[in-house]
mmCIF file of C-alpha atoms in Angstrom:
data_model
loop_
_atom_site.group_PDB
_atom_site.id
_atom_site.type_symbol
_atom_site.label_atom_id
_atom_site.label_comp_id
_atom_site.label_asym_id
_atom_site.label_seq_id
_atom_site.Cartn_x
_atom_site.Cartn_y
_atom_site.Cartn_z
ATOM 1 C CA MET A 1 -28.002 -136.175 76.033
ATOM 2 C CA SER A 2 -26.063 -138.707 74.697
ATOM 3 C CA ASP A 3 -28.214 -141.684 72.932
ATOM 4 C CA ASP A 4 -27.818 -144.277 75.737
ATOM 5 C CA THR A 5 -29.220 -141.986 78.351
ATOM 6 C CA ILE A 6 -32.933 -142.578 76.495
ATOM 7 C CA LEU A 7 -32.994 -145.602 75.153
ATOM 8 C CA PRO A 8 -34.534 -148.797 77.488
ATOM 9 C CA ASP A 9 -32.270 -150.796 79.268
ATOM 10 C CA ASP A 10 -32.180 -153.471 76.265
ATOM 11 C CA PRO A 11 -30.065 -151.905 73.429
ATOM 12 C CA GLY A 12 -31.219 -154.356 70.690
ATOM 13 C CA ARG A 13 -35.015 -152.747 71.517
ATOM 14 C CA ASP A 14 -36.868 -149.334 69.779
ATOM 15 C CA PRO A 15 -38.039 -147.522 72.507
ATOM 16 C CA ASP A 16 -41.632 -147.605 73.089
ATOM 17 C CA MET A 17 -42.781 -143.780 73.793
ATOM 18 C CA MET A 18 -46.434 -145.192 74.780
ATOM 19 C CA ALA A 19 -44.166 -146.224 78.143
ATOM 20 C CA ALA A 20 -42.419 -142.620 78.691
ATOM 21 C CA GLU A 21 -45.591 -141.093 77.931
ATOM 22 C CA LEU A 22 -47.551 -143.245 80.541
ATOM 23 C CA ALA A 23 -44.211 -142.584 83.155
ATOM 24 C CA LEU A 24 -44.717 -139.018 82.746
ATOM 25 C CA GLY A 25 -48.687 -138.580 83.054
ATOM 26 C CA LEU A 26 -49.368 -137.840 79.265
ATOM 27 C CA LEU A 27 -51.882 -140.152 78.356
ATOM 28 C CA ASP A 28 -55.661 -140.184 79.269
ATOM 29 C CA GLY A 29 -58.537 -141.684 78.160
ATOM 30 C CA ASP A 30 -58.754 -144.170 76.474
ATOM 31 C CA GLU A 31 -54.703 -144.308 75.621
ATOM 32 C CA ARG A 32 -53.936 -144.459 79.312
ATOM 33 C CA ALA A 33 -56.443 -147.256 79.860
ATOM 34 C CA THR A 34 -54.734 -149.096 77.101
ATOM 35 C CA ALA A 35 -51.073 -148.459 78.516
ATOM 36 C CA LEU A 36 -51.987 -149.833 81.886
ATOM 37 C CA ARG A 37 -53.900 -152.848 80.416
ATOM 38 C CA ARG A 38 -50.115 -153.664 78.462
ATOM 39 C CA MET A 39 -48.576 -153.142 82.089
ATOM 40 C CA LEU A 40 -50.540 -156.608 83.289
ATOM 41 C CA ALA A 41 -50.068 -158.184 80.052
ATOM 42 C CA GLU A 42 -46.525 -157.125 78.567
ATOM 43 C CA PRO A 43 -43.851 -157.657 81.207
ATOM 44 C CA GLY A 44 -41.402 -155.866 78.320
ATOM 45 C CA PHE A 45 -43.632 -153.009 78.707
ATOM 46 C CA ALA A 46 -44.125 -152.900 82.513
ATOM 47 C CA GLN A 47 -40.263 -152.864 82.612
ATOM 48 C CA ASP A 48 -40.016 -149.526 80.428
ATOM 49 C CA VAL A 49 -42.576 -147.820 82.458
ATOM 50 C CA ASP A 50 -40.643 -148.227 85.449
ATOM 51 C CA MET A 51 -37.145 -147.218 83.713
ATOM 52 C CA TRP A 52 -38.450 -144.297 82.284
ATOM 53 C CA ARG A 53 -39.962 -143.517 86.059
ATOM 54 C CA ALA A 54 -36.648 -144.087 87.270
ATOM 55 C CA ARG A 55 -34.646 -142.183 84.611
ATOM 56 C CA PHE A 56 -37.406 -139.291 84.505
ATOM 57 C CA GLY A 57 -36.590 -139.111 88.354
ATOM 58 C CA ASP A 58 -33.307 -138.955 88.325
ATOM 59 C CA TRP A 59 -33.269 -136.202 85.474
ATOM 60 C CA PHE A 60 -35.476 -134.399 87.611
ATOM 61 C CA ALA A 61 -33.418 -134.622 90.641
ATOM 62 C CA ALA A 62 -30.317 -133.735 89.072
ATOM 63 C CA TRP A 63 -31.855 -130.281 87.430
ATOM 64 C CA PRO A 64 -31.141 -127.296 89.996
ATOM 65 C CA ASP A 65 -33.730 -124.959 91.203
ATOM 66 C CA ALA A 66 -33.392 -121.476 90.048
ATOM 67 C CA SER A 67 -35.641 -118.649 90.632
ATOM 68 C CA PRO A 68 -36.042 -115.464 88.286
ATOM 69 C CA SER A 69 -34.586 -112.309 89.437
ATOM 70 C CA ALA A 70 -36.221 -109.525 90.234
ATOM 71 C CA ALA A 71 -34.838 -107.384 86.842
ATOM 72 C CA VAL A 72 -36.398 -110.731 84.881
ATOM 73 C CA TRP A 73 -40.157 -110.122 86.430
ATOM 74 C CA ALA A 74 -39.738 -106.333 86.006
ATOM 75 C CA ARG A 75 -39.045 -106.972 82.467
ATOM 76 C CA VAL A 76 -41.753 -109.288 81.877
ATOM 77 C CA ASP A 77 -44.302 -106.638 83.850
ATOM 78 C CA ARG A 78 -42.756 -104.174 81.512
ATOM 79 C CA SER A 79 -43.965 -106.338 78.592
ATOM 80 C CA LEU A 80 -46.966 -106.894 79.497
ATOM 81 C CA ASP A 81 -47.744 -103.405 80.320
ATOM 82 C CA ALA A 82 -46.363 -102.093 76.890
ATOM 83 C CA PRO A 83 -48.608 -101.531 73.621
ATOM 84 C CA ARG A 84 -47.639 -103.619 70.793
ATOM 85 C CA VAL A 85 -47.174 -101.119 68.298
ATOM 86 C CA PRO A 86 -45.344 -102.846 65.559
ATOM 87 C CA GLN A 87 -41.471 -100.658 65.129
ATOM 88 C CA ALA A 88 -41.099 -99.633 61.664
ATOM 89 C CA ASP A 89 -36.985 -100.052 62.236
ATOM 90 C CA ALA A 90 -37.635 -103.082 64.734
ATOM 91 C CA VAL A 91 -35.938 -105.172 61.941
ATOM 92 C CA LEU A 92 -32.780 -102.838 61.695
ATOM 93 C CA ARG A 93 -32.214 -102.792 65.720
ATOM 94 C CA PRO A 94 -30.039 -105.864 67.119
ATOM 95 C CA ASN A 95 -31.547 -107.626 69.491
ATOM 96 C CA ARG A 96 -29.050 -108.865 72.070
ATOM 97 C CA TRP A 97 -31.771 -112.037 72.980
ATOM 98 C CA TRP A 98 -32.018 -113.352 69.986
ATOM 99 C CA PRO A 99 -29.094 -115.568 69.415
ATOM 100 C CA ALA A 100 -30.224 -117.207 73.042
ATOM 101 C CA ALA A 101 -33.910 -117.512 71.657
ATOM 102 C CA THR A 102 -32.455 -118.761 68.381
ATOM 103 C CA ALA A 103 -30.776 -121.761 70.407
ATOM 104 C CA VAL A 104 -33.271 -122.869 72.801
ATOM 105 C CA ALA A 105 -36.089 -123.135 69.203
ATOM 106 C CA SER A 106 -33.317 -125.142 68.196
ATOM 107 C CA ALA A 107 -33.370 -127.738 71.209
ATOM 108 C CA ILE A 108 -36.550 -127.818 71.339
ATOM 109 C CA ALA A 109 -36.958 -128.646 67.824
ATOM 110 C CA ALA A 110 -34.512 -131.155 67.949
ATOM 111 C CA VAL A 111 -36.155 -132.975 70.926
ATOM 112 C CA LEU A 112 -39.442 -132.875 68.706
ATOM 113 C CA LEU A 113 -37.923 -134.566 65.996
ATOM 114 C CA ALA A 114 -36.146 -137.284 68.173
ATOM 115 C CA ILE A 115 -39.397 -138.068 69.470
ATOM 116 C CA VAL A 116 -41.347 -138.102 65.623
ATOM 117 C CA VAL A 117 -38.330 -140.323 64.585
ATOM 118 C CA LEU A 118 -37.957 -143.148 67.478
ATOM 119 C CA ARG A 119 -42.123 -143.297 68.157
ATOM 120 C CA PRO A 120 -43.565 -146.557 66.377
ATOM 121 C CA ALA A 121 -46.123 -145.877 63.737
ATOM 122 C CA PRO A 122 -49.519 -146.064 64.929
ATOM 123 C CA PRO A 123 -51.266 -149.370 63.901
ATOM 124 C CA GLN A 124 -53.270 -148.892 61.049
ATOM 125 C CA PRO A 125 -57.189 -149.569 61.998
ATOM 126 C CA VAL A 126 -59.033 -152.723 61.420
ATOM 127 C CA PRO A 127 -62.057 -152.505 59.528
ATOM 128 C CA ALA A 128 -65.175 -153.374 61.820
ATOM 129 C CA PRO A 129 -66.846 -156.592 60.486
ATOM 130 C CA ALA A 130 -70.545 -155.948 59.383
ATOM 131 C CA PRO A 131 -73.154 -155.992 62.441
ATOM 132 C CA VAL A 132 -75.359 -159.085 62.419
ATOM 133 C CA ALA A 133 -78.713 -158.917 63.821
ATOM 134 C CA SER A 134 -78.741 -161.843 65.678
ATOM 135 C CA ALA A 135 -75.843 -161.016 67.270
ATOM 136 C CA PRO A 136 -75.688 -159.673 70.695
ATOM 137 C CA LEU A 137 -74.421 -156.705 71.855
ATOM 138 C CA PRO A 138 -71.099 -155.808 72.908
ATOM 139 C CA THR A 139 -70.330 -155.088 76.470
ATOM 140 C CA ALA A 140 -67.954 -152.481 77.402
ATOM 141 C CA PRO A 141 -64.581 -153.086 78.648
ATOM 142 C CA ALA A 142 -64.373 -153.356 82.483
ATOM 143 C CA THR A 143 -62.890 -150.471 84.290
ATOM 144 C CA MET A 144 -59.574 -150.549 85.351
ATOM 145 C CA LEU A 145 -58.397 -149.223 88.792
ATOM 146 C CA VAL A 146 -55.450 -147.706 89.924
ATOM 147 C CA ALA A 147 -53.895 -147.020 93.530
ATOM 148 C CA ALA A 148 -50.819 -145.034 94.590
ATOM 149 C CA ILE A 149 -49.412 -146.901 97.862
ATOM 150 C CA ASP A 150 -47.917 -144.168 99.798
ATOM 151 C CA PRO A 151 -44.789 -145.869 101.828
ATOM 152 C CA GLY A 152 -43.856 -142.366 103.701
ATOM 153 C CA GLU A 153 -40.422 -142.089 104.647
ATOM 154 C CA LYS A 154 -39.625 -145.474 103.208
ATOM 155 C CA GLY A 155 -39.670 -144.207 99.704
ATOM 156 C CA PRO A 156 -42.044 -142.831 96.744
ATOM 157 C CA PRO A 157 -45.335 -143.853 96.203
ATOM 158 C CA VAL A 158 -45.937 -147.717 94.999
ATOM 159 C CA SER A 159 -48.769 -147.736 92.111
ATOM 160 C CA ALA A 160 -50.952 -150.687 91.634
ATOM 161 C CA VAL A 161 -52.978 -151.183 88.857
ATOM 162 C CA TYR A 162 -56.133 -153.840 88.522
ATOM 163 C CA ASP A 163 -57.551 -155.283 85.516
ATOM 164 C CA PRO A 164 -61.402 -156.795 86.318
ATOM 165 C CA ALA A 165 -61.586 -158.445 83.212
ATOM 166 C CA THR A 166 -58.657 -160.604 84.099
ATOM 167 C CA ALA A 167 -58.282 -160.719 88.085
ATOM 168 C CA GLY A 168 -54.972 -159.389 87.666
ATOM 169 C CA LEU A 169 -53.116 -157.004 89.771
ATOM 170 C CA ARG A 170 -49.590 -155.366 89.249
ATOM 171 C CA VAL A 171 -47.584 -153.401 92.205
ATOM 172 C CA SER A 172 -44.327 -152.164 90.904
ATOM 173 C CA ALA A 173 -40.839 -152.764 92.203
ATOM 174 C CA ALA A 174 -40.230 -151.437 95.590
ATOM 175 C CA THR A 175 -38.596 -152.870 99.072
ATOM 176 C CA LEU A 176 -40.724 -152.276 102.025
ATOM 177 C CA ALA A 177 -39.055 -154.997 103.930
ATOM 178 C CA ASP A 178 -35.594 -156.127 105.013
ATOM 179 C CA ALA A 179 -34.557 -159.750 104.865
ATOM 180 C CA ASN A 180 -35.971 -160.169 108.120
ATOM 181 C CA GLN A 181 -39.669 -159.011 107.271
ATOM 182 C CA SER A 182 -41.960 -159.846 104.817
ATOM 183 C CA ALA A 183 -44.506 -156.976 103.319
ATOM 184 C CA GLU A 184 -47.708 -158.357 102.917
ATOM 185 C CA LEU A 185 -50.234 -156.678 100.815
ATOM 186 C CA TRP A 186 -54.123 -155.896 101.861
ATOM 187 C CA ILE A 187 -57.535 -154.950 100.531
ATOM 188 C CA ILE A 188 -59.788 -153.653 102.781
ATOM 189 C CA GLY A 189 -63.335 -152.949 101.080
ATOM 190 C CA ALA A 190 -66.574 -152.471 102.234
ATOM 191 C CA ASP A 191 -66.732 -154.637 104.754
ATOM 192 C CA GLY A 192 -64.063 -153.341 106.465
ATOM 193 C CA THR A 193 -61.768 -155.922 107.253
ATOM 194 C CA PRO A 194 -58.525 -156.625 105.577
ATOM 195 C CA HIS A 195 -58.377 -159.062 103.149
ATOM 196 C CA SER A 196 -54.030 -160.552 102.277
ATOM 197 C CA LEU A 197 -53.456 -160.622 98.245
ATOM 198 C CA GLY A 198 -50.059 -162.237 99.217
ATOM 199 C CA LEU A 199 -46.290 -161.067 99.793
ATOM 200 C CA LEU A 200 -44.870 -158.408 97.467
ATOM 201 C CA ARG A 201 -41.656 -159.291 96.345
ATOM 202 C CA THR A 202 -38.176 -158.025 97.488
ATOM 203 C CA THR A 203 -37.370 -157.358 93.991
ATOM 204 C CA GLY A 204 -39.069 -156.425 90.686
ATOM 205 C CA ALA A 205 -42.637 -155.903 90.486
ATOM 206 C CA SER A 206 -45.557 -158.067 92.013
ATOM 207 C CA THR A 207 -48.281 -159.762 90.197
ATOM 208 C CA PHE A 208 -51.311 -161.604 91.850
ATOM 209 C CA THR A 209 -54.316 -163.103 90.691
ATOM 210 C CA VAL A 210 -56.952 -162.235 92.594
ATOM 211 C CA THR A 211 -58.826 -164.905 94.236
ATOM 212 C CA ALA A 212 -63.063 -164.973 93.294
ATOM 213 C CA ALA A 213 -63.182 -164.249 97.666
ATOM 214 C CA ASN A 214 -61.331 -161.018 97.250
ATOM 215 C CA ARG A 215 -62.571 -159.930 94.307
ATOM 216 C CA ALA A 216 -65.834 -158.305 95.558
ATOM 217 C CA GLN A 217 -63.683 -156.661 98.094
ATOM 218 C CA ILE A 218 -61.670 -154.349 94.864
ATOM 219 C CA ALA A 219 -63.290 -151.651 94.143
ATOM 220 C CA ALA A 220 -62.990 -147.962 93.721
ATOM 221 C CA GLY A 221 -62.609 -146.326 96.872
ATOM 222 C CA ALA A 222 -61.317 -149.642 98.661
ATOM 223 C CA THR A 223 -57.734 -149.304 100.475
ATOM 224 C CA LEU A 224 -54.927 -151.097 99.355
ATOM 225 C CA ALA A 225 -52.471 -151.483 102.513
ATOM 226 C CA VAL A 226 -48.840 -153.083 103.388
ATOM 227 C CA SER A 227 -47.901 -154.285 106.414
ATOM 228 C CA LEU A 228 -44.463 -155.121 108.126
ATOM 229 C CA GLU A 229 -45.083 -159.199 108.704
ATOM 230 C CA ALA A 230 -43.053 -162.211 110.057
ATOM 231 C CA VAL A 231 -41.272 -163.871 106.962
ATOM 232 C CA GLY A 232 -43.753 -165.819 105.304
ATOM 233 C CA GLY A 233 -46.894 -163.348 106.004
ATOM 234 C CA SER A 234 -49.289 -163.681 108.787
ATOM 235 C CA PRO A 235 -50.301 -166.567 110.350
ATOM 236 C CA THR A 236 -53.835 -165.577 111.364
ATOM 237 C CA GLY A 237 -55.463 -164.016 108.053
ATOM 238 C CA GLN A 238 -54.936 -160.677 109.589
ATOM 239 C CA PRO A 239 -52.408 -157.969 109.449
ATOM 240 C CA LEU A 240 -50.185 -158.423 113.155
ATOM 241 C CA GLY A 241 -47.630 -155.961 112.208
ATOM 242 C CA PRO A 242 -47.698 -152.317 111.669
ATOM 243 C CA VAL A 243 -48.792 -150.861 108.495
ATOM 244 C CA ILE A 244 -46.628 -148.795 106.510
ATOM 245 C CA ALA A 245 -48.173 -147.673 103.720
ATOM 246 C CA THR A 246 -51.748 -147.147 102.503
ATOM 247 C CA GLY A 247 -53.270 -146.083 99.246
ATOM 248 C CA LYS A 248 -56.989 -145.767 97.535
ATOM 249 C CA LEU A 249 -58.480 -147.154 94.623
ATOM 250 C CA SER A 250 -59.819 -145.207 92.095
ATOM 251 C CA GLN A 251 -61.447 -145.911 88.163
ATOM 252 C CA VAL A 252 -59.239 -144.744 85.127
#
């Protein structure tokens, strides 16, 4: 694998491994919440996440499907059933699998070393100030909401991230409408009525600041939907065209 297949599109910037870990689904808990907030606050980080998702998708698609032969499964079964008794002369017998095992181990070690070298050092913790008796207790951060909006045959799911603390909503890049239509995003909350959040961009990610009237509708279990409307969106405030993608919001 050459260097230009793992670095970001900007050759002058080191790769942000948190973006790669988020794209692979390796983060959870506070780390995942931090990464999702960075997607809303840092356009460069959000572009890195989209880049990693696209490249990982290309790699997974290019990797050929392969199934182990019956002989391999038979050897696995025999190795599981056989008693594990050390052989005194085992070190003297040649093993024809040893070169292959050594090569695989070397490759894994090289990948791990690259991740350790390229990953930036974690920030040093800042000591918390001494509590003041009269100071109010800090409030817990608002819970992030995410959704995977599935457009079916039109492409892979589109990710949406909502931060209640800032009322910011980010929808990843997707081409869901042609030049003769507009893709409009709706929230369907507890009242069961679609409320327009705005039009999705035809290129790049879409960002919205949710109005005060619509914030009450955005909660875990609410549905995000995309409909195809005339250019400029529905003039009635309700979807007139077909709904092509939906996804439910959940807490992270």
